[in-house]
Short mmCIF file of N, CA and C in Angstrom, two decimals:
data_model
loop_
_atom_site.label_atom_id
_atom_site.label_comp_id
_atom_site.label_asym_id
_atom_site.label_seq_id
_atom_site.Cartn_x
_atom_site.Cartn_y
_atom_site.Cartn_z
N UNK A 1 0.85 -1.18 0.00
CA UNK A 1 0.00 0.00 0.00
C UNK A 1 0.89 1.23 0.00
N UNK A 2 0.55 2.18 -0.87
CA UNK A 2 1.24 3.47 -0.95
C UNK A 2 0.17 4.55 -0.92
N UNK A 3 0.28 5.45 0.04
CA UNK A 3 -0.74 6.46 0.27
C UNK A 3 -0.12 7.84 0.14
N UNK A 4 -0.78 8.72 -0.60
CA UNK A 4 -0.38 10.11 -0.70
C UNK A 4 -1.38 10.98 0.04
N UNK A 5 -0.88 11.90 0.85
CA UNK A 5 -1.73 12.81 1.62
C UNK A 5 -1.51 14.22 1.09
N UNK A 6 -2.56 14.84 0.61
CA UNK A 6 -2.49 16.16 -0.01
C UNK A 6 -3.44 17.13 0.67
N UNK A 7 -3.03 18.38 0.71
CA UNK A 7 -3.89 19.43 1.26
C UNK A 7 -3.09 20.70 1.44
N UNK A 8 -3.79 21.81 1.65
CA UNK A 8 -3.09 23.07 1.90
C UNK A 8 -2.40 23.04 3.27
N UNK A 9 -1.50 23.98 3.47
CA UNK A 9 -0.80 24.04 4.74
C UNK A 9 -1.79 24.31 5.88
N UNK A 10 -1.45 23.74 7.04
CA UNK A 10 -2.26 23.99 8.23
C UNK A 10 -3.52 23.17 8.35
N UNK A 11 -3.58 22.01 7.70
CA UNK A 11 -4.79 21.17 7.80
C UNK A 11 -4.53 19.86 8.54
N UNK A 12 -3.33 19.68 9.07
CA UNK A 12 -3.03 18.49 9.86
C UNK A 12 -2.51 17.30 9.08
N UNK A 13 -1.94 17.55 7.90
CA UNK A 13 -1.43 16.44 7.08
C UNK A 13 -0.31 15.67 7.76
N UNK A 14 0.68 16.39 8.27
CA UNK A 14 1.83 15.74 8.88
C UNK A 14 1.42 14.94 10.10
N UNK A 15 0.58 15.51 10.92
CA UNK A 15 0.08 14.78 12.10
C UNK A 15 -0.67 13.53 11.66
N UNK A 16 -1.51 13.67 10.64
CA UNK A 16 -2.25 12.52 10.12
C UNK A 16 -1.32 11.43 9.63
N UNK A 17 -0.29 11.79 8.86
CA UNK A 17 0.65 10.81 8.33
C UNK A 17 1.29 10.03 9.49
N UNK A 18 1.73 10.74 10.51
CA UNK A 18 2.40 10.07 11.63
C UNK A 18 1.42 9.24 12.47
N UNK A 19 0.21 9.72 12.65
CA UNK A 19 -0.80 8.92 13.37
C UNK A 19 -1.15 7.66 12.59
N UNK A 20 -1.28 7.78 11.30
CA UNK A 20 -1.61 6.63 10.45
C UNK A 20 -0.49 5.58 10.53
N UNK A 21 0.74 6.03 10.46
CA UNK A 21 1.88 5.10 10.50
C UNK A 21 2.07 4.50 11.89
N UNK A 22 1.68 5.22 12.93
CA UNK A 22 1.73 4.67 14.29
C UNK A 22 0.66 3.59 14.47
N UNK A 23 -0.48 3.81 13.87
CA UNK A 23 -1.59 2.85 14.00
C UNK A 23 -1.37 1.60 13.15
N UNK A 24 -0.78 1.78 11.98
CA UNK A 24 -0.52 0.67 11.06
C UNK A 24 0.99 0.55 10.91
N UNK A 25 1.58 -0.34 11.68
CA UNK A 25 3.05 -0.47 11.76
C UNK A 25 3.72 -0.79 10.44
N UNK A 26 2.97 -1.35 9.49
CA UNK A 26 3.57 -1.69 8.20
C UNK A 26 3.76 -0.47 7.30
N UNK A 27 3.25 0.67 7.75
CA UNK A 27 3.37 1.90 6.97
C UNK A 27 4.51 2.76 7.50
N UNK A 28 5.20 3.44 6.57
CA UNK A 28 6.34 4.29 6.92
C UNK A 28 6.08 5.71 6.43
N UNK A 29 6.24 6.70 7.31
CA UNK A 29 6.02 8.08 6.88
C UNK A 29 7.18 8.59 6.03
N UNK A 30 6.85 9.32 4.97
CA UNK A 30 7.84 9.98 4.13
C UNK A 30 7.66 11.48 4.31
N UNK A 31 8.69 12.14 4.81
CA UNK A 31 8.64 13.58 5.07
C UNK A 31 8.25 14.36 3.82
N UNK A 32 7.66 15.51 4.05
CA UNK A 32 7.29 16.35 2.91
C UNK A 32 8.53 16.92 2.24
N UNK A 33 8.45 17.19 0.94
CA UNK A 33 9.60 17.69 0.19
C UNK A 33 10.24 18.94 0.79
N UNK A 34 9.45 19.83 1.36
CA UNK A 34 10.00 21.05 1.96
C UNK A 34 11.04 20.70 3.02
N UNK A 35 10.70 19.79 3.91
CA UNK A 35 11.60 19.38 5.00
C UNK A 35 12.85 18.73 4.42
N UNK A 36 12.68 17.83 3.48
CA UNK A 36 13.82 17.13 2.90
C UNK A 36 14.75 18.08 2.14
N UNK A 37 14.17 19.01 1.40
CA UNK A 37 15.00 19.98 0.68
C UNK A 37 15.75 20.88 1.66
N UNK A 38 15.07 21.29 2.72
CA UNK A 38 15.74 22.12 3.74
C UNK A 38 16.91 21.36 4.37
N UNK A 39 16.70 20.07 4.66
CA UNK A 39 17.77 19.25 5.23
C UNK A 39 18.96 19.14 4.27
N UNK A 40 18.67 19.20 2.96
CA UNK A 40 19.73 19.14 1.95
C UNK A 40 20.40 20.50 1.73
N UNK A 41 19.93 21.53 2.43
CA UNK A 41 20.54 22.85 2.31
C UNK A 41 19.83 23.81 1.38
N UNK A 42 18.67 23.42 0.85
CA UNK A 42 17.93 24.32 -0.04
C UNK A 42 17.49 25.53 0.78
N UNK A 43 17.63 26.71 0.22
CA UNK A 43 17.27 27.95 0.90
C UNK A 43 15.97 28.48 0.32
N UNK A 44 14.87 28.31 1.05
CA UNK A 44 13.56 28.76 0.60
C UNK A 44 13.39 30.25 0.83
N UNK A 45 12.68 30.89 -0.07
CA UNK A 45 12.27 32.28 0.12
C UNK A 45 11.05 32.31 1.03
N UNK A 46 10.74 33.48 1.58
CA UNK A 46 9.49 33.64 2.32
C UNK A 46 8.80 34.89 1.78
N UNK A 47 7.59 34.75 1.30
CA UNK A 47 6.90 33.48 1.07
C UNK A 47 7.59 32.71 -0.05
N UNK A 48 7.30 31.39 -0.11
CA UNK A 48 7.96 30.57 -1.14
C UNK A 48 7.69 31.12 -2.55
N UNK A 49 8.70 31.03 -3.38
CA UNK A 49 8.60 31.49 -4.77
C UNK A 49 8.14 30.33 -5.67
N UNK A 50 7.87 30.66 -6.91
CA UNK A 50 7.55 29.61 -7.88
C UNK A 50 8.69 28.61 -7.99
N UNK A 51 9.92 29.11 -7.95
CA UNK A 51 11.08 28.20 -8.02
C UNK A 51 11.08 27.25 -6.83
N UNK A 52 10.68 27.74 -5.66
CA UNK A 52 10.59 26.88 -4.47
C UNK A 52 9.53 25.79 -4.66
N UNK A 53 8.38 26.17 -5.19
CA UNK A 53 7.32 25.18 -5.41
C UNK A 53 7.72 24.18 -6.49
N UNK A 54 8.43 24.65 -7.51
CA UNK A 54 8.91 23.72 -8.55
C UNK A 54 9.93 22.74 -7.98
N UNK A 55 10.80 23.22 -7.11
CA UNK A 55 11.78 22.32 -6.47
C UNK A 55 11.06 21.26 -5.64
N UNK A 56 10.00 21.66 -4.94
CA UNK A 56 9.24 20.70 -4.15
C UNK A 56 8.49 19.72 -5.04
N UNK A 57 7.96 20.22 -6.15
CA UNK A 57 7.29 19.35 -7.11
C UNK A 57 8.25 18.29 -7.64
N UNK A 58 9.44 18.72 -8.02
CA UNK A 58 10.45 17.78 -8.53
C UNK A 58 10.80 16.75 -7.47
N UNK A 59 10.99 17.20 -6.24
CA UNK A 59 11.34 16.27 -5.15
C UNK A 59 10.18 15.32 -4.87
N UNK A 60 8.96 15.80 -4.93
CA UNK A 60 7.79 14.96 -4.69
C UNK A 60 7.69 13.86 -5.74
N UNK A 61 7.92 14.21 -7.00
CA UNK A 61 7.91 13.21 -8.08
C UNK A 61 8.99 12.17 -7.82
N UNK A 62 10.17 12.64 -7.44
CA UNK A 62 11.29 11.73 -7.17
C UNK A 62 10.95 10.78 -6.01
N UNK A 63 10.34 11.30 -4.95
CA UNK A 63 9.99 10.46 -3.81
C UNK A 63 8.97 9.39 -4.20
N UNK A 64 7.96 9.80 -4.94
CA UNK A 64 6.92 8.84 -5.32
C UNK A 64 7.45 7.73 -6.21
N UNK A 65 8.49 8.02 -6.95
CA UNK A 65 9.02 7.02 -7.88
C UNK A 65 10.16 6.20 -7.30
N UNK A 66 10.59 6.51 -6.07
CA UNK A 66 11.72 5.76 -5.50
C UNK A 66 11.45 5.11 -4.15
N UNK A 67 10.49 5.61 -3.39
CA UNK A 67 10.24 5.05 -2.06
C UNK A 67 9.49 3.72 -2.17
N UNK A 68 9.70 2.82 -1.21
CA UNK A 68 9.13 1.47 -1.31
C UNK A 68 7.64 1.41 -0.97
N UNK A 69 7.07 0.24 -1.20
CA UNK A 69 5.69 -0.02 -0.77
C UNK A 69 5.62 0.20 0.73
N UNK A 70 4.44 0.55 1.20
CA UNK A 70 4.26 0.81 2.62
C UNK A 70 4.54 2.26 2.98
N UNK A 71 4.79 3.09 1.99
CA UNK A 71 5.10 4.50 2.25
C UNK A 71 3.82 5.34 2.30
N UNK A 72 3.83 6.30 3.22
CA UNK A 72 2.76 7.29 3.31
C UNK A 72 3.43 8.64 3.09
N UNK A 73 3.07 9.31 2.00
CA UNK A 73 3.72 10.53 1.57
C UNK A 73 3.01 11.76 2.11
N UNK A 74 3.76 12.58 2.82
CA UNK A 74 3.26 13.86 3.31
C UNK A 74 3.41 14.86 2.16
N UNK A 75 2.38 14.99 1.39
CA UNK A 75 2.26 15.81 0.18
C UNK A 75 2.53 14.98 -1.06
N UNK A 76 1.89 15.40 -2.15
CA UNK A 76 2.06 14.77 -3.45
C UNK A 76 2.27 15.87 -4.50
N UNK A 77 2.61 15.50 -5.71
CA UNK A 77 2.77 16.52 -6.76
C UNK A 77 1.54 17.41 -6.94
N UNK A 78 0.35 16.89 -6.64
CA UNK A 78 -0.86 17.72 -6.78
C UNK A 78 -0.78 18.97 -5.92
N UNK A 79 -0.21 18.83 -4.71
CA UNK A 79 -0.07 19.98 -3.82
C UNK A 79 0.68 21.11 -4.51
N UNK A 80 1.80 20.75 -5.11
CA UNK A 80 2.68 21.77 -5.67
C UNK A 80 2.13 22.34 -6.97
N UNK A 81 1.38 21.54 -7.71
CA UNK A 81 0.67 22.09 -8.87
C UNK A 81 -0.37 23.10 -8.40
N UNK A 82 -1.04 22.81 -7.29
CA UNK A 82 -2.03 23.75 -6.74
C UNK A 82 -1.35 25.04 -6.28
N UNK A 83 -0.20 24.92 -5.60
CA UNK A 83 0.51 26.12 -5.16
C UNK A 83 1.00 26.93 -6.36
N UNK A 84 1.54 26.26 -7.36
CA UNK A 84 2.00 26.96 -8.55
C UNK A 84 0.84 27.66 -9.25
N UNK A 85 -0.29 26.99 -9.35
CA UNK A 85 -1.46 27.59 -9.96
C UNK A 85 -1.93 28.79 -9.15
N UNK A 86 -1.87 28.68 -7.83
CA UNK A 86 -2.29 29.78 -6.95
C UNK A 86 -1.40 31.01 -7.12
N UNK A 87 -0.17 30.80 -7.58
CA UNK A 87 0.72 31.94 -7.82
C UNK A 87 0.55 32.49 -9.23
N UNK A 88 -0.40 31.94 -9.98
CA UNK A 88 -0.71 32.46 -11.30
C UNK A 88 -0.08 31.71 -12.45
N UNK A 89 0.62 30.63 -12.16
CA UNK A 89 1.26 29.86 -13.22
C UNK A 89 0.28 28.84 -13.80
N UNK A 90 0.27 28.73 -15.10
CA UNK A 90 -0.53 27.70 -15.77
C UNK A 90 0.08 26.35 -15.43
N UNK A 91 -0.70 25.45 -14.84
CA UNK A 91 -0.13 24.18 -14.35
C UNK A 91 0.43 23.32 -15.47
N UNK A 92 -0.08 23.47 -16.66
CA UNK A 92 0.46 22.68 -17.77
C UNK A 92 1.89 23.06 -18.09
N UNK A 93 2.27 24.29 -17.76
CA UNK A 93 3.64 24.72 -18.02
C UNK A 93 4.55 24.47 -16.81
N UNK A 94 3.99 24.02 -15.70
CA UNK A 94 4.76 23.83 -14.47
C UNK A 94 5.65 22.60 -14.52
N UNK A 95 5.23 21.60 -15.27
CA UNK A 95 5.97 20.35 -15.33
C UNK A 95 5.49 19.55 -16.52
N UNK A 96 6.09 18.41 -16.72
CA UNK A 96 5.62 17.49 -17.74
C UNK A 96 4.50 16.65 -17.14
N UNK A 97 3.27 16.79 -17.66
CA UNK A 97 2.18 16.01 -17.07
C UNK A 97 2.47 14.51 -16.99
N UNK A 98 3.19 13.97 -17.95
CA UNK A 98 3.50 12.53 -17.93
C UNK A 98 4.33 12.17 -16.69
N UNK A 99 5.24 13.04 -16.29
CA UNK A 99 6.07 12.76 -15.11
C UNK A 99 5.20 12.74 -13.85
N UNK A 100 4.28 13.69 -13.75
CA UNK A 100 3.38 13.73 -12.60
C UNK A 100 2.45 12.52 -12.63
N UNK A 101 1.90 12.23 -13.79
CA UNK A 101 1.00 11.10 -13.95
C UNK A 101 1.68 9.80 -13.54
N UNK A 102 2.91 9.58 -14.00
CA UNK A 102 3.64 8.36 -13.66
C UNK A 102 3.92 8.26 -12.17
N UNK A 103 4.26 9.39 -11.56
CA UNK A 103 4.52 9.39 -10.11
C UNK A 103 3.25 9.09 -9.33
N UNK A 104 2.16 9.77 -9.68
CA UNK A 104 0.90 9.54 -8.97
C UNK A 104 0.37 8.13 -9.19
N UNK A 105 0.67 7.54 -10.33
CA UNK A 105 0.21 6.18 -10.63
C UNK A 105 0.79 5.14 -9.66
N UNK A 106 1.83 5.52 -8.92
CA UNK A 106 2.41 4.60 -7.95
C UNK A 106 1.58 4.52 -6.66
N UNK A 107 0.62 5.44 -6.51
CA UNK A 107 -0.20 5.47 -5.30
C UNK A 107 -1.37 4.49 -5.38
N UNK A 108 -1.70 3.92 -4.24
CA UNK A 108 -2.89 3.09 -4.13
C UNK A 108 -4.08 3.87 -3.59
N UNK A 109 -3.79 5.03 -2.97
CA UNK A 109 -4.83 5.86 -2.40
C UNK A 109 -4.32 7.29 -2.29
N UNK A 110 -5.16 8.24 -2.69
CA UNK A 110 -4.87 9.66 -2.50
C UNK A 110 -5.85 10.19 -1.46
N UNK A 111 -5.31 10.74 -0.38
CA UNK A 111 -6.11 11.29 0.70
C UNK A 111 -6.05 12.81 0.63
N UNK A 112 -7.20 13.44 0.47
CA UNK A 112 -7.28 14.90 0.45
C UNK A 112 -7.66 15.38 1.83
N UNK A 113 -6.87 16.32 2.35
CA UNK A 113 -7.10 16.87 3.68
C UNK A 113 -7.43 18.36 3.49
N UNK A 114 -8.70 18.68 3.29
CA UNK A 114 -9.09 20.06 3.00
C UNK A 114 -9.24 20.89 4.28
N UNK A 115 -9.39 22.18 4.08
CA UNK A 115 -9.77 23.07 5.17
C UNK A 115 -11.21 22.74 5.55
N UNK A 116 -11.47 22.56 6.82
CA UNK A 116 -12.82 22.33 7.32
C UNK A 116 -13.08 23.28 8.48
N UNK A 117 -14.32 23.46 8.87
CA UNK A 117 -14.59 24.29 10.06
C UNK A 117 -13.83 23.78 11.29
N UNK A 118 -13.69 22.47 11.42
CA UNK A 118 -12.99 21.92 12.58
C UNK A 118 -11.49 22.21 12.53
N UNK A 119 -10.88 22.08 11.35
CA UNK A 119 -9.45 22.39 11.28
C UNK A 119 -9.22 23.87 11.60
N UNK A 120 -10.14 24.71 11.18
CA UNK A 120 -10.01 26.14 11.46
C UNK A 120 -10.15 26.43 12.95
N UNK A 121 -10.99 25.68 13.62
CA UNK A 121 -11.26 25.90 15.03
C UNK A 121 -10.21 25.28 15.95
N UNK A 122 -9.73 24.08 15.59
CA UNK A 122 -8.89 23.33 16.52
C UNK A 122 -7.39 23.35 16.25
N UNK A 123 -6.99 23.54 15.01
CA UNK A 123 -5.57 23.51 14.69
C UNK A 123 -4.96 24.89 14.84
N UNK A 124 -3.64 24.95 15.04
CA UNK A 124 -2.99 26.27 15.17
C UNK A 124 -3.26 27.13 13.95
N UNK A 125 -3.34 28.43 14.15
CA UNK A 125 -3.59 29.34 13.02
C UNK A 125 -2.51 29.20 11.95
N UNK A 126 -2.95 29.18 10.71
CA UNK A 126 -2.03 29.04 9.58
C UNK A 126 -1.60 30.42 9.09
N UNK A 127 -0.47 30.45 8.40
CA UNK A 127 0.01 31.68 7.77
C UNK A 127 -0.54 31.75 6.35
N UNK A 128 -0.42 32.90 5.74
CA UNK A 128 -0.79 33.13 4.34
C UNK A 128 -2.18 32.56 4.05
N UNK A 129 -3.16 33.10 4.76
CA UNK A 129 -4.52 32.55 4.68
C UNK A 129 -5.14 32.63 3.29
N UNK A 130 -4.90 33.70 2.56
CA UNK A 130 -5.45 33.81 1.20
C UNK A 130 -4.89 32.74 0.29
N UNK A 131 -3.57 32.55 0.34
CA UNK A 131 -2.93 31.50 -0.44
C UNK A 131 -3.49 30.14 -0.04
N UNK A 132 -3.62 29.92 1.23
CA UNK A 132 -4.12 28.64 1.75
C UNK A 132 -5.52 28.32 1.19
N UNK A 133 -6.42 29.29 1.26
CA UNK A 133 -7.79 29.08 0.75
C UNK A 133 -7.77 28.82 -0.76
N UNK A 134 -6.96 29.57 -1.49
CA UNK A 134 -6.87 29.39 -2.94
C UNK A 134 -6.33 28.01 -3.26
N UNK A 135 -5.26 27.59 -2.57
CA UNK A 135 -4.69 26.26 -2.80
C UNK A 135 -5.72 25.18 -2.49
N UNK A 136 -6.48 25.36 -1.43
CA UNK A 136 -7.52 24.39 -1.07
C UNK A 136 -8.51 24.22 -2.24
N UNK A 137 -8.98 25.32 -2.78
CA UNK A 137 -9.94 25.27 -3.89
C UNK A 137 -9.33 24.63 -5.13
N UNK A 138 -8.12 25.03 -5.47
CA UNK A 138 -7.47 24.50 -6.67
C UNK A 138 -7.18 23.01 -6.52
N UNK A 139 -6.71 22.62 -5.35
CA UNK A 139 -6.39 21.21 -5.12
C UNK A 139 -7.62 20.33 -5.27
N UNK A 140 -8.73 20.76 -4.68
CA UNK A 140 -9.97 19.98 -4.81
C UNK A 140 -10.43 19.93 -6.27
N UNK A 141 -10.30 21.05 -6.96
CA UNK A 141 -10.67 21.08 -8.38
C UNK A 141 -9.77 20.14 -9.20
N UNK A 142 -8.47 20.17 -8.94
CA UNK A 142 -7.56 19.27 -9.65
C UNK A 142 -7.93 17.82 -9.41
N UNK A 143 -8.24 17.49 -8.17
CA UNK A 143 -8.54 16.10 -7.83
C UNK A 143 -9.86 15.63 -8.43
N UNK A 144 -10.85 16.51 -8.46
CA UNK A 144 -12.17 16.08 -8.91
C UNK A 144 -12.43 16.27 -10.40
N UNK A 145 -11.80 17.26 -11.01
CA UNK A 145 -12.00 17.42 -12.45
C UNK A 145 -10.87 16.81 -13.26
N UNK A 146 -9.70 16.67 -12.62
CA UNK A 146 -8.52 16.04 -13.22
C UNK A 146 -8.28 16.51 -14.66
N UNK A 147 -8.08 17.83 -14.84
CA UNK A 147 -7.96 18.37 -16.19
C UNK A 147 -6.75 17.85 -16.97
N UNK A 148 -5.71 17.41 -16.28
CA UNK A 148 -4.53 16.89 -16.97
C UNK A 148 -4.49 15.37 -17.00
N UNK A 149 -5.58 14.75 -16.55
CA UNK A 149 -5.68 13.29 -16.53
C UNK A 149 -4.52 12.67 -15.76
N UNK A 150 -4.32 13.16 -14.54
CA UNK A 150 -3.20 12.73 -13.71
C UNK A 150 -3.54 11.57 -12.79
N UNK A 151 -4.82 11.40 -12.49
CA UNK A 151 -5.19 10.45 -11.43
C UNK A 151 -5.68 9.10 -11.92
N UNK A 152 -6.05 9.00 -13.18
CA UNK A 152 -6.50 7.72 -13.77
C UNK A 152 -7.45 6.99 -12.82
N UNK A 153 -7.05 5.82 -12.36
CA UNK A 153 -7.93 5.00 -11.52
C UNK A 153 -7.53 5.02 -10.04
N UNK A 154 -6.83 6.05 -9.61
CA UNK A 154 -6.40 6.14 -8.22
C UNK A 154 -7.61 6.50 -7.35
N UNK A 155 -7.91 5.67 -6.35
CA UNK A 155 -9.00 6.04 -5.43
C UNK A 155 -8.64 7.31 -4.67
N UNK A 156 -9.62 8.21 -4.53
CA UNK A 156 -9.44 9.48 -3.82
C UNK A 156 -10.46 9.55 -2.72
N UNK A 157 -9.98 9.90 -1.51
CA UNK A 157 -10.89 10.11 -0.39
C UNK A 157 -10.65 11.51 0.15
N UNK A 158 -11.71 12.25 0.32
CA UNK A 158 -11.64 13.59 0.92
C UNK A 158 -12.06 13.47 2.37
N UNK A 159 -11.18 13.87 3.27
CA UNK A 159 -11.44 13.73 4.70
C UNK A 159 -12.22 14.93 5.23
N UNK A 160 -13.53 14.84 5.12
CA UNK A 160 -14.42 15.84 5.71
C UNK A 160 -15.05 15.27 6.97
N UNK A 161 -14.24 14.55 7.73
CA UNK A 161 -14.70 13.91 8.96
C UNK A 161 -14.01 14.60 10.14
N UNK A 162 -14.52 14.39 11.36
CA UNK A 162 -13.84 14.97 12.52
C UNK A 162 -12.38 14.51 12.58
N UNK A 163 -11.52 15.36 13.11
CA UNK A 163 -10.10 15.04 13.21
C UNK A 163 -9.88 13.70 13.89
N UNK A 164 -10.65 13.41 14.92
CA UNK A 164 -10.49 12.16 15.67
C UNK A 164 -10.84 10.93 14.84
N UNK A 165 -11.56 11.10 13.73
CA UNK A 165 -12.00 9.96 12.91
C UNK A 165 -11.16 9.77 11.64
N UNK A 166 -10.18 10.61 11.43
CA UNK A 166 -9.42 10.55 10.17
C UNK A 166 -8.69 9.22 9.98
N UNK A 167 -7.94 8.79 10.99
CA UNK A 167 -7.15 7.56 10.85
C UNK A 167 -8.06 6.36 10.63
N UNK A 168 -9.14 6.29 11.37
CA UNK A 168 -10.07 5.16 11.22
C UNK A 168 -10.74 5.18 9.84
N UNK A 169 -11.04 6.36 9.31
CA UNK A 169 -11.63 6.48 7.98
C UNK A 169 -10.68 5.94 6.92
N UNK A 170 -9.41 6.30 7.02
CA UNK A 170 -8.42 5.79 6.07
C UNK A 170 -8.21 4.29 6.29
N UNK A 171 -8.17 3.88 7.54
CA UNK A 171 -8.00 2.47 7.88
C UNK A 171 -9.07 1.60 7.23
N UNK A 172 -10.29 2.09 7.19
CA UNK A 172 -11.38 1.34 6.57
C UNK A 172 -11.14 1.19 5.07
N UNK A 173 -10.42 2.12 4.47
CA UNK A 173 -10.14 2.06 3.03
C UNK A 173 -9.00 1.10 2.71
N UNK A 174 -8.08 0.88 3.66
CA UNK A 174 -6.90 0.09 3.35
C UNK A 174 -6.94 -1.32 3.91
N UNK A 175 -7.96 -1.66 4.64
CA UNK A 175 -8.05 -3.02 5.19
C UNK A 175 -8.44 -4.01 4.13
#
């Protein structure tokens, strides 16, 4: 099983990935590209630039195509396409759709973690709220309309459930 977790910043993706891997010992968390690039010495701008999002997109594609079965990915290429689109870039020019399609095809499940009233109420306040809302809308649109035909037959689940029920909801999908 290979699971990708996507959503805008501040929706509890990283916590979810670690809770899921703690509950299901056969799963291994894969850090988000931002963290891995920072560990490698990449110097991000604030706010992140298009070049920063492209670097994360490239790293996300690389992770999806090299990490073993049992991996749970904190972010997928869809995230970075949404961020690039939110900065005004046409997503078709952001990358080669075939590269994204091939990377996403390695997933057995795509989990969307959108902004919900509960995440807004219970999670720490997020930065760059306008960008966050825009990315949320674009990401959901990308997942549901799939304009670049990136998702093929990948099952997609949108977690509009209480935070306490997220792991169990995903668990029901992977059993």
